[in-house]
Coordinates of N, CA and C in Angstrom, one line a residue:
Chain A
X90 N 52.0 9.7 23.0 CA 51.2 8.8 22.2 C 51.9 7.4 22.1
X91 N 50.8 6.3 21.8 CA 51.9 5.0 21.8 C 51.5 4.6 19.9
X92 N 52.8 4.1 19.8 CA 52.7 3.3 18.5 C 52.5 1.7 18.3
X93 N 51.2 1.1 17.9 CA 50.9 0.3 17.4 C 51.5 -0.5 16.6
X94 N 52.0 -1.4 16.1 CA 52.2 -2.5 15.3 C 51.6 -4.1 15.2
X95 N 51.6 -4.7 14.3 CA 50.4 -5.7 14.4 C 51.3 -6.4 13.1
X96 N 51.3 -8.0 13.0 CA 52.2 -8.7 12.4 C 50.9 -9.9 12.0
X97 N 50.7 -10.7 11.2 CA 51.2 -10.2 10.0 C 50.3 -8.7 9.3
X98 N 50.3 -8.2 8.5 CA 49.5 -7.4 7.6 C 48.4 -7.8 7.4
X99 N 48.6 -8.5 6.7 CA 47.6 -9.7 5.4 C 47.8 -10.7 5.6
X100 N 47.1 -11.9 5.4 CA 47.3 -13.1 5.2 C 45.6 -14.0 4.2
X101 N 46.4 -14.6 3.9 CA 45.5 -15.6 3.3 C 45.5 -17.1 3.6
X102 N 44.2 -17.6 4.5 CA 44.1 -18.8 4.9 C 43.1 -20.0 4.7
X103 N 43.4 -21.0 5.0 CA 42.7 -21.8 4.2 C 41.6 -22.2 5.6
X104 N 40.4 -22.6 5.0 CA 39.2 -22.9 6.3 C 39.5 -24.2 7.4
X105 N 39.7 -24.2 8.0 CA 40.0 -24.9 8.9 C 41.2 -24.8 9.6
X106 N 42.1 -24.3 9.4 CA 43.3 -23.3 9.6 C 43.0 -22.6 11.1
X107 N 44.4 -22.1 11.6 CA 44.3 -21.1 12.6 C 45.5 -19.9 12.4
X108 N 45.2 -18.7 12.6 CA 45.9 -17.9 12.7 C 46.4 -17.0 13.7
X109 N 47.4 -16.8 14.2 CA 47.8 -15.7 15.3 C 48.2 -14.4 15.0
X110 N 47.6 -13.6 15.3 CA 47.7 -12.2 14.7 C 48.6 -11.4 16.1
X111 N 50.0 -10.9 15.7 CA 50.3 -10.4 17.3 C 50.7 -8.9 17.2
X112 N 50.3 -8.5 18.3 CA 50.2 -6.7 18.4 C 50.8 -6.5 19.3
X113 N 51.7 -5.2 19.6 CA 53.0 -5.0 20.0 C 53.0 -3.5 20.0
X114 N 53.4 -2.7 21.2 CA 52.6 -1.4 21.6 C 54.2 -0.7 21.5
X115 N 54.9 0.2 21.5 CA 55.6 0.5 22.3 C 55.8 1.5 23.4
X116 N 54.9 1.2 23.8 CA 55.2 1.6 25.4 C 53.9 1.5 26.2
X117 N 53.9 0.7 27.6 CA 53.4 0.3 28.5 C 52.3 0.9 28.3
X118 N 50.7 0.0 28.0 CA 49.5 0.8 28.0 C 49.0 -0.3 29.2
X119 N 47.7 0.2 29.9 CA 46.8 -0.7 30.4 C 45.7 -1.4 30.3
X120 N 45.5 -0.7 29.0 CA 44.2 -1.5 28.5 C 44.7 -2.2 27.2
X121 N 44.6 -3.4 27.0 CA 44.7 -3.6 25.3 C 43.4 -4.2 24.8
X122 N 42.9 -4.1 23.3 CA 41.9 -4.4 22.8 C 41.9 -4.9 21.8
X123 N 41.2 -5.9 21.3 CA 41.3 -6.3 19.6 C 39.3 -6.4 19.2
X124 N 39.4 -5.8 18.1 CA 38.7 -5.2 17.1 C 38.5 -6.0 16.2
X125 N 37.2 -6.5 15.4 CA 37.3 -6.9 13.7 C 36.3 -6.2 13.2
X126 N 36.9 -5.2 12.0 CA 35.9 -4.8 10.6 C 35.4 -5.6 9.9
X127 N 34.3 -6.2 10.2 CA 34.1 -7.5 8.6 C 33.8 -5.8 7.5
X128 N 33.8 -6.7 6.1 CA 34.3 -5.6 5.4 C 32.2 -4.8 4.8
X129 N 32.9 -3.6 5.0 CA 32.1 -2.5 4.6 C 31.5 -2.2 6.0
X130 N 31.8 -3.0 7.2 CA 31.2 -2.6 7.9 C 32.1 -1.7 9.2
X131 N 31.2 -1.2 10.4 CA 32.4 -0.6 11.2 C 33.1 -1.2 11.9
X132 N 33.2 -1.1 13.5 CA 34.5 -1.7 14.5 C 33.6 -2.6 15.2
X133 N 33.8 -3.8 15.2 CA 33.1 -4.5 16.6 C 34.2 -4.9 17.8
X134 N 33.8 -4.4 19.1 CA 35.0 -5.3 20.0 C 34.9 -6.8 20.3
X135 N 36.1 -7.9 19.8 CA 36.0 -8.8 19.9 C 36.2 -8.5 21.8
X136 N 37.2 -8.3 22.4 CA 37.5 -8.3 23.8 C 38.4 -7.6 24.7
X137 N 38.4 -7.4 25.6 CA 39.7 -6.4 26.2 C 40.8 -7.8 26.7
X138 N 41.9 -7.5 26.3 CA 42.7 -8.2 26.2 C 43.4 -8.0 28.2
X139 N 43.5 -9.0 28.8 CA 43.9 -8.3 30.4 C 45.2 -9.3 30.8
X140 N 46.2 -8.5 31.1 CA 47.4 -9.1 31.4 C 47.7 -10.1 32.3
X141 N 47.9 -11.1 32.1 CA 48.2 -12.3 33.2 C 47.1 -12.9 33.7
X142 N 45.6 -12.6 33.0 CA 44.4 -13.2 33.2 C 43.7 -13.6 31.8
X143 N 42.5 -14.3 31.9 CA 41.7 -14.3 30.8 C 41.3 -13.0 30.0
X144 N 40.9 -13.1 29.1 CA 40.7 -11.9 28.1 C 39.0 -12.0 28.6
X145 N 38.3 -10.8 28.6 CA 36.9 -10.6 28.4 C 36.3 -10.4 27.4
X146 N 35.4 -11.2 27.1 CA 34.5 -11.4 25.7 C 33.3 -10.6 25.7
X147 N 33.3 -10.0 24.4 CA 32.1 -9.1 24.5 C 30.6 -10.4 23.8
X148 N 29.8 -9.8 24.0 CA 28.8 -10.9 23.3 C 28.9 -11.2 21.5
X149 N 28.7 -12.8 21.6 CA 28.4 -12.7 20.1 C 30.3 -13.6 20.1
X150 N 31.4 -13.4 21.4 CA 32.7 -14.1 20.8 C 32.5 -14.6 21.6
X151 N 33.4 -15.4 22.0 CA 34.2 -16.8 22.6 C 35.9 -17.3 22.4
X152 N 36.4 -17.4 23.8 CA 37.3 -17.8 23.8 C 38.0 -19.2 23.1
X153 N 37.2 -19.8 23.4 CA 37.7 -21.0 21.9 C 37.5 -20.8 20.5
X154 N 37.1 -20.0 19.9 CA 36.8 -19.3 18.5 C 38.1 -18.0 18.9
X155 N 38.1 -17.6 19.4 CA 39.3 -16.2 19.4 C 40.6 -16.3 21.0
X156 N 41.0 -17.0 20.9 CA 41.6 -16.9 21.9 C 42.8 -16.1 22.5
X157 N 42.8 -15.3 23.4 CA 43.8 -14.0 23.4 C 44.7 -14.0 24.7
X158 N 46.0 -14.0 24.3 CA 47.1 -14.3 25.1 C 47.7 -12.7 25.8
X159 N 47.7 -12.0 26.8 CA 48.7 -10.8 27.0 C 49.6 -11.3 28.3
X160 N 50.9 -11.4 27.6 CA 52.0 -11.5 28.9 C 52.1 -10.3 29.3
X161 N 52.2 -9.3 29.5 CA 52.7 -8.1 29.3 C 52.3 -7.0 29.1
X162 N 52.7 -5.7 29.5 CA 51.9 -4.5 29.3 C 52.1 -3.9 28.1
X163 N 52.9 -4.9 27.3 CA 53.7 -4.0 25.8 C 52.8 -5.3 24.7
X164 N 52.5 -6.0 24.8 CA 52.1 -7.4 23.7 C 50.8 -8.2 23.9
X165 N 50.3 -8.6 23.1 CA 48.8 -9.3 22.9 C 49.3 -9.9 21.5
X166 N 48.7 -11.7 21.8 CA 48.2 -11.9 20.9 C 46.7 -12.2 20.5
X167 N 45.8 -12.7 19.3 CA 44.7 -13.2 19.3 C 44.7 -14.1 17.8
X168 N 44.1 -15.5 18.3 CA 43.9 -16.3 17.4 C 42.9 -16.6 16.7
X169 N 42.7 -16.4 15.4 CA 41.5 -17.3 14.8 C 41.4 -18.4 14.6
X170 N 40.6 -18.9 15.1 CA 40.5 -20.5 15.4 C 40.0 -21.0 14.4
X171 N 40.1 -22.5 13.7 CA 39.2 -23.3 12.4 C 38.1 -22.2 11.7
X172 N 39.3 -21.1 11.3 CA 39.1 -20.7 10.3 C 37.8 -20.5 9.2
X173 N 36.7 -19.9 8.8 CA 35.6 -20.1 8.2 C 35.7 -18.7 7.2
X174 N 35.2 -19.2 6.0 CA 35.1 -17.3 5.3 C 34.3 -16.2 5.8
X175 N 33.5 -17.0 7.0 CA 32.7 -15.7 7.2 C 33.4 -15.2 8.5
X176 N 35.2 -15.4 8.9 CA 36.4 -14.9 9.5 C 36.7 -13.8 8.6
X177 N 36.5 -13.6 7.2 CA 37.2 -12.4 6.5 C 36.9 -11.4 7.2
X178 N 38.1 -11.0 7.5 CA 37.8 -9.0 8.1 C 39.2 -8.5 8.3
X179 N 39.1 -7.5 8.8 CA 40.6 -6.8 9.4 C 40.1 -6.9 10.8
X180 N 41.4 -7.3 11.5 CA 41.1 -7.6 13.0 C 42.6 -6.2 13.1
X181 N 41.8 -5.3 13.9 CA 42.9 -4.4 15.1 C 42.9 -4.5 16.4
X182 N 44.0 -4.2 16.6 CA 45.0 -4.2 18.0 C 44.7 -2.9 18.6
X183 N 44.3 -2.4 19.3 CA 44.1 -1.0 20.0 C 44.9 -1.1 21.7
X184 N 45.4 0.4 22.1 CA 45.8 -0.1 23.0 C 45.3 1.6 24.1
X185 N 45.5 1.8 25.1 CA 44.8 2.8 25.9 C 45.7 2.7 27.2
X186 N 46.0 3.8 27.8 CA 46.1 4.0 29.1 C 45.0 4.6 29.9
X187 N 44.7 4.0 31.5 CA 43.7 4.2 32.1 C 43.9 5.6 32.2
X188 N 44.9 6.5 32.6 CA 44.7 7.5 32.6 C 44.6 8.6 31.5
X189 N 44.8 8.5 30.5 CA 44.5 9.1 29.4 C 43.3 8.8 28.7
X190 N 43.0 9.5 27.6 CA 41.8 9.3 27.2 C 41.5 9.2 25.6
X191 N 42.7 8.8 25.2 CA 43.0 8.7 24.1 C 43.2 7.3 23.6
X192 N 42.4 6.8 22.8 CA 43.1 5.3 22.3 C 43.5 5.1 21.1
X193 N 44.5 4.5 20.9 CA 45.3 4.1 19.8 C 45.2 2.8 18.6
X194 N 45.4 3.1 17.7 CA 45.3 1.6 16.9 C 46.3 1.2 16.0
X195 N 46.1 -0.1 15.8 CA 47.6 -0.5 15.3 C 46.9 -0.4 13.6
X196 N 47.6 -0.7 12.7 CA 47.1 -0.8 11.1 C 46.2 -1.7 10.9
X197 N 46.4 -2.5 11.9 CA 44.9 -3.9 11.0 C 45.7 -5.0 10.3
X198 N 45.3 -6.6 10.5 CA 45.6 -7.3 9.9 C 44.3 -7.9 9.4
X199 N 44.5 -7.8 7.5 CA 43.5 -8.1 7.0 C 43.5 -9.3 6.4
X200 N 42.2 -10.5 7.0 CA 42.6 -11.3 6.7 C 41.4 -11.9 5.5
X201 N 41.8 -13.0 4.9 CA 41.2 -13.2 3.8 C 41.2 -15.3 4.0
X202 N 39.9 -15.8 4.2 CA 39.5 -16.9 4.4 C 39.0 -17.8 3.4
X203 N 39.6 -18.6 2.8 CA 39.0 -19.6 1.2 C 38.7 -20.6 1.3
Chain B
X187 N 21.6 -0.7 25.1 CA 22.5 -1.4 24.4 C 22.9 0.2 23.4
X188 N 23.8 0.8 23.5 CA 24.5 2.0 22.5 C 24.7 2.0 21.2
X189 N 23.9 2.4 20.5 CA 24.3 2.7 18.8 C 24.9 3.9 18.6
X190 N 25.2 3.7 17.7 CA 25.9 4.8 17.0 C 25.7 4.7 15.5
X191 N 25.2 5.7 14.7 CA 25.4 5.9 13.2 C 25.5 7.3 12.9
X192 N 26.1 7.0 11.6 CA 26.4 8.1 10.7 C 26.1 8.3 9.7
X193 N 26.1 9.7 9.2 CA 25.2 10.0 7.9 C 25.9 11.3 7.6
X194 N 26.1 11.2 6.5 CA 26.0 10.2 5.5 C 26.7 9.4 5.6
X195 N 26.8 7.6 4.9 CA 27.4 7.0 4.4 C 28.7 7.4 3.8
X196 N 28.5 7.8 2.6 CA 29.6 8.4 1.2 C 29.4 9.9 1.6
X197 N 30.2 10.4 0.9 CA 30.1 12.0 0.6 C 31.4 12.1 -0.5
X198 N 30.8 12.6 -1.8 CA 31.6 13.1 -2.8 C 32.0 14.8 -2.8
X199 N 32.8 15.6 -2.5 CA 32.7 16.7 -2.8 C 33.8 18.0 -3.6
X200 N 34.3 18.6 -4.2 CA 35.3 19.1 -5.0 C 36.1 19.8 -3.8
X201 N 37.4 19.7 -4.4 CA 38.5 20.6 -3.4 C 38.0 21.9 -2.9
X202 N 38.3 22.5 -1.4 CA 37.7 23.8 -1.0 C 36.2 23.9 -0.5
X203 N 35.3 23.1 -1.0 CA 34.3 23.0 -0.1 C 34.6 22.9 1.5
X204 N 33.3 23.4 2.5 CA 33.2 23.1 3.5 C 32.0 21.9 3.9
X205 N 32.7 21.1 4.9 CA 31.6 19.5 5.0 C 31.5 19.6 6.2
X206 N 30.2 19.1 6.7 CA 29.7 18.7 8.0 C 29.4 17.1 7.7
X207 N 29.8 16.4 8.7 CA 29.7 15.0 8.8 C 29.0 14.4 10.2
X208 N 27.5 14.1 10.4 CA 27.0 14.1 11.8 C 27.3 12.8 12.0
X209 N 27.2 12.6 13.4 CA 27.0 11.6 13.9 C 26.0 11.4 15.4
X210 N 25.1 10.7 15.3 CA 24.2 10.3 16.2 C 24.1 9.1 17.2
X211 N 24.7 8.9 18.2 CA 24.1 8.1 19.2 C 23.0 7.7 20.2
X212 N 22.4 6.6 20.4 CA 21.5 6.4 21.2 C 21.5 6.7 22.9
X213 N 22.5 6.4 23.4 CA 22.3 6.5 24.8 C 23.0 7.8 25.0
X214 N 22.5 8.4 26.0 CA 23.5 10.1 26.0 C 23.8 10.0 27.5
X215 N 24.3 9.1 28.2 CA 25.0 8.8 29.6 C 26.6 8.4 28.7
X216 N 27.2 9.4 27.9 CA 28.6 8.9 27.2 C 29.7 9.7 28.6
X217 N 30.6 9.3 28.2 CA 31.7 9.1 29.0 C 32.9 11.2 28.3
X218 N 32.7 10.5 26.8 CA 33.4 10.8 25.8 C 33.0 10.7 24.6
X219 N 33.9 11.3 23.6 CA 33.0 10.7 22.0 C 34.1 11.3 21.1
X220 N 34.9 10.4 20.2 CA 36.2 10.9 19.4 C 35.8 10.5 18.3
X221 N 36.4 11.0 16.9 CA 36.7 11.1 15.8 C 38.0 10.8 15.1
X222 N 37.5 9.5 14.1 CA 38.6 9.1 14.3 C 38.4 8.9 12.4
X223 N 40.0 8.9 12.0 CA 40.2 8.6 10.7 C 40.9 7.4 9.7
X224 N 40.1 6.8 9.1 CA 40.8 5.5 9.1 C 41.3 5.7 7.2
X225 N 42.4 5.3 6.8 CA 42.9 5.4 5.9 C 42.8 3.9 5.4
X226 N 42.7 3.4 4.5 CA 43.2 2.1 4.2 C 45.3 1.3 4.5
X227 N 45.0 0.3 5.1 CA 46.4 -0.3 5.5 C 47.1 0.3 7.0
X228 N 46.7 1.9 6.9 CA 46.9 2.5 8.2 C 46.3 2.5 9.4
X229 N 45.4 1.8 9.7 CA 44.3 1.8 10.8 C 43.9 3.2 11.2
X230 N 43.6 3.5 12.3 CA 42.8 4.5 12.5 C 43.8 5.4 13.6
X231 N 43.3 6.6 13.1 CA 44.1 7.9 13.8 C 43.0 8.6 14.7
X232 N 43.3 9.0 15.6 CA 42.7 9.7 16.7 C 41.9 11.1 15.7
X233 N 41.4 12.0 15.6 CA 41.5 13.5 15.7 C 41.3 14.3 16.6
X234 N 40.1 14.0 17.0 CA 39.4 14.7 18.3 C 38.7 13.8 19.3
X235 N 38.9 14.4 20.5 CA 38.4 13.8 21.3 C 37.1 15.1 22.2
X236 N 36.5 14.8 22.6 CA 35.5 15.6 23.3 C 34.9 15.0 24.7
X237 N 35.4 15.1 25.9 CA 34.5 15.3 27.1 C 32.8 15.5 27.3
X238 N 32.0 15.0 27.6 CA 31.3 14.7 27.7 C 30.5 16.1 28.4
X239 N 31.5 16.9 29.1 CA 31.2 18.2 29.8 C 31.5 19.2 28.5
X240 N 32.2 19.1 27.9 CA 32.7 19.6 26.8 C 31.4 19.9 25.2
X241 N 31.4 21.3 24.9 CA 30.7 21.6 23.6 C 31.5 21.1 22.4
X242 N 32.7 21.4 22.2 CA 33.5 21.4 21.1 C 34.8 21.4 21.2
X243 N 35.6 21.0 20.1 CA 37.0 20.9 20.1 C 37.0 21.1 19.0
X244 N 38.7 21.9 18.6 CA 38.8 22.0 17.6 C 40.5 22.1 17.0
X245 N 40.2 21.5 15.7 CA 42.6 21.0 15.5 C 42.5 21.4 14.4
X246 N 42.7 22.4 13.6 CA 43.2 23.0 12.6 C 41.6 23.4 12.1
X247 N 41.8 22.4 11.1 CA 40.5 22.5 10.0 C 39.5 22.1 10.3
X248 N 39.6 21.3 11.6 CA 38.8 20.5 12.1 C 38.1 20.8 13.6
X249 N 36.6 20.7 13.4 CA 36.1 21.0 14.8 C 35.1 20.2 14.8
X250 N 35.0 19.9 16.1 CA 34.0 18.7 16.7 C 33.3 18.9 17.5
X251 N 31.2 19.4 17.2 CA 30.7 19.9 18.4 C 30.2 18.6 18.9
X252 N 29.7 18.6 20.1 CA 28.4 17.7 21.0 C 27.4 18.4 21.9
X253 N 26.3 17.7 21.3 CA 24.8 18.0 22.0 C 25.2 16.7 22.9
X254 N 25.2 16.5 23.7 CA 24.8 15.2 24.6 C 22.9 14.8 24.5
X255 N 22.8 16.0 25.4 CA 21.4 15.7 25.6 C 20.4 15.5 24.1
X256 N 21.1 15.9 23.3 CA 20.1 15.2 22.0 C 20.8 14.0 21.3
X257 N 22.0 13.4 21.8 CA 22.5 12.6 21.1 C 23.3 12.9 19.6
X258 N 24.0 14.2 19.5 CA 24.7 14.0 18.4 C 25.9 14.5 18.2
X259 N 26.3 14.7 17.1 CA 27.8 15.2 17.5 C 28.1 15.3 15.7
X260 N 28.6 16.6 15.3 CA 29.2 16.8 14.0 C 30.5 17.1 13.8
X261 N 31.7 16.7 12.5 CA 32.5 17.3 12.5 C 32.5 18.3 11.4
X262 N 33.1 18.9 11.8 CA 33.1 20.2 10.4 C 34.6 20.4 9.8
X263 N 35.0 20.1 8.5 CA 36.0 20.5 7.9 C 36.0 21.2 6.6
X264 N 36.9 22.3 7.6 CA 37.0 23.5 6.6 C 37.8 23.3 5.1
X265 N 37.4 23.7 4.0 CA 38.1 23.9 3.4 C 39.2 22.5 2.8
X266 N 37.9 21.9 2.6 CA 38.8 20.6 2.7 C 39.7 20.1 0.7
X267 N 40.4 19.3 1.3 CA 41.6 18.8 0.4 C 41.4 17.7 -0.3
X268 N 41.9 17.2 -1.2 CA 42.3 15.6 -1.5 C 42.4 15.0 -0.4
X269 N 44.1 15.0 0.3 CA 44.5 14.5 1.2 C 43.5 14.3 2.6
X270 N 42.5 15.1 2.7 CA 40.9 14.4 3.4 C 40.7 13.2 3.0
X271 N 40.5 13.1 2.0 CA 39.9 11.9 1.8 C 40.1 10.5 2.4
X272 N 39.5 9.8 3.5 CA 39.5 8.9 4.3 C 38.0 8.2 4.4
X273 N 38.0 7.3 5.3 CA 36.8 7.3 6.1 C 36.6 7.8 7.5
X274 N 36.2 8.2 7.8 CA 35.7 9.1 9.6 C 34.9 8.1 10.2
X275 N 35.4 8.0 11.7 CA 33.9 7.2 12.0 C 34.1 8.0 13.9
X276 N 32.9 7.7 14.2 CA 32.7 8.9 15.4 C 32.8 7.2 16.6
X277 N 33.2 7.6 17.6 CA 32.8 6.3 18.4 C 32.7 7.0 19.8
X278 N 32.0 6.4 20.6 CA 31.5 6.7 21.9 C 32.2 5.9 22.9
X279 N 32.8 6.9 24.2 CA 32.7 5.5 25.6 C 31.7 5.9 26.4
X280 N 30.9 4.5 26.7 CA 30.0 4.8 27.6 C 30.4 5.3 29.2
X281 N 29.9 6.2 29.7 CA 29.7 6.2 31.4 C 29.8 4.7 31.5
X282 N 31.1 4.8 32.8 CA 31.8 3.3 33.5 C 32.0 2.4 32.8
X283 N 32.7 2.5 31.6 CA 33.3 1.4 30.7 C 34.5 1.9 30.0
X284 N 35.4 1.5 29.5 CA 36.7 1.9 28.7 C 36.4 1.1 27.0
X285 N 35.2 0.8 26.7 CA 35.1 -0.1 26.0 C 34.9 1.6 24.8
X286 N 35.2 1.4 23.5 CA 34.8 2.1 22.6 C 33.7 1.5 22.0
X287 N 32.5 2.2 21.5 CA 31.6 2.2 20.2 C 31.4 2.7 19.3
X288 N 31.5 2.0 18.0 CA 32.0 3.0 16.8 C 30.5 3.0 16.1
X289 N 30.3 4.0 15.2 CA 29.7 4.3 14.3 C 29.6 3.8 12.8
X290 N 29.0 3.5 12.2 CA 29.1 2.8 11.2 C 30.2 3.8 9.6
X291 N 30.2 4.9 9.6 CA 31.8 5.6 9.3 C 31.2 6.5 8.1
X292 N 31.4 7.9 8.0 CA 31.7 8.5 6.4 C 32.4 8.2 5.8
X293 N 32.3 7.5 4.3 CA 33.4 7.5 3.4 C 33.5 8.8 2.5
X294 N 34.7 9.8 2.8 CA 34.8 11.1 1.9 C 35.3 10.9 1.1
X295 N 35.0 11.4 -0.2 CA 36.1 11.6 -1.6 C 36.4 13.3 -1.5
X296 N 37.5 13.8 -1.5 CA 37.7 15.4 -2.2 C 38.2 14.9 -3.4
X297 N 38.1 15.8 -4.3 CA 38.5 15.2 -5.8 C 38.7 17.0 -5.9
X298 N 40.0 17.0 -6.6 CA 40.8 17.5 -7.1 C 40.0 18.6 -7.8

């Protein structure tokens, strides 16, 4: 199994602001993913995060609104860009190996936009 | 385009009861379909996973059937505890994608 981690927790930002949320596996997955709960609701995929290339956007995001960095088979980051309250949510880090079938998630950073 | 929901929303129930929690999806070309437990602060934990060739699985208290061909899928917990109390949410991978789809989630209370 791999362990997830996601930095910060929480945060509280002001609108127009950007944030970088960074997620950190330990041990070599292939797939990495980030997720936002707006709240009460379920999981949407923001994108599959792909190492040493562009991230893939599901519909509804964009790269300049979420932009997602993976050096590596161990790390992703993802940014929220100029910041808006209707950014409040928990954004997760998930991570997957192609040959297993099992995906993993990190705790969630919950963020809170004013 | 794949949905997924679940029903119920909430479920209130006293320690020791047994609970079924469905869940239903739209497209039934799935890949897979897992259950997963999300605690608050902790993100989400795996439970079960089920193959698409696959009727059921099962990990202690917990068993996870699928109909494919009708779109649904229940978990059943036996005998359940406080320490249940989470939210569940069932999510699907479609045939030829690694992408997950989640369901909109049970919120359980066991009360003591």
């Amino acid at each position: 199994s791999a362990v997830i981690s996601q930095k910060p927790s929480r945060d509280i930002c002001q609108r127009g602001t950007s944030l970088t949320i960074q997620c950190q596996v330990d041990s070599q997955v292939t797939m990495m993913f980030w997720y936002r709960q707006q709240p009460g609701q379920s999981l949407t995929l923001i994108a599959t995060a792909n190492q040493g290339s562009e991230a893939t956007y599901e519909s509804g995001f964009v790269i300049d609104k979420f932009p997602i960095s993976r050096p590596n088979l161990t790390f992703s980051t993802l940014t929220v860009s100029n910041m808006s309250p209707e950014d409040s949510s928990i954004y997760l880090c998930s991570g997957k190996d192609a040959n297993q079938e099992t995906q993993y998630f990190g705790p969630g950073t919950r963020l809170l936009v004013l | 385009k794949q949905e997924v929901t679940q029903i119920p929303a909430a479920l209130s129930v006293p320690e020791g009861e047994n609970l079924v929690l469905n869940c239903s999806f739209t497209d039934s070309a799935i890949y897979n379909l897992q259950w997963f437990r999300q605690d608050p602060g902790k993100g989400l934990t795996s439970l079960l996973l089920i193959q698409s060739s696959q009727r059921e699985q099962t990990s202690g208290r917990l068993n996870a059937s699928l109909d494919k061909s009708s779109g649904r899928s229940t978990l059943y917990i036996a005998a359940s505890q406080p320490g249940d109390s989470a939210t569940y949410l069932c999510a699907v991978m479609n045939t030829g994608f690694q992408k997950l789809v989640f369901g909109t989630g049970t919120r359980l209370l066991v009360s003591p």
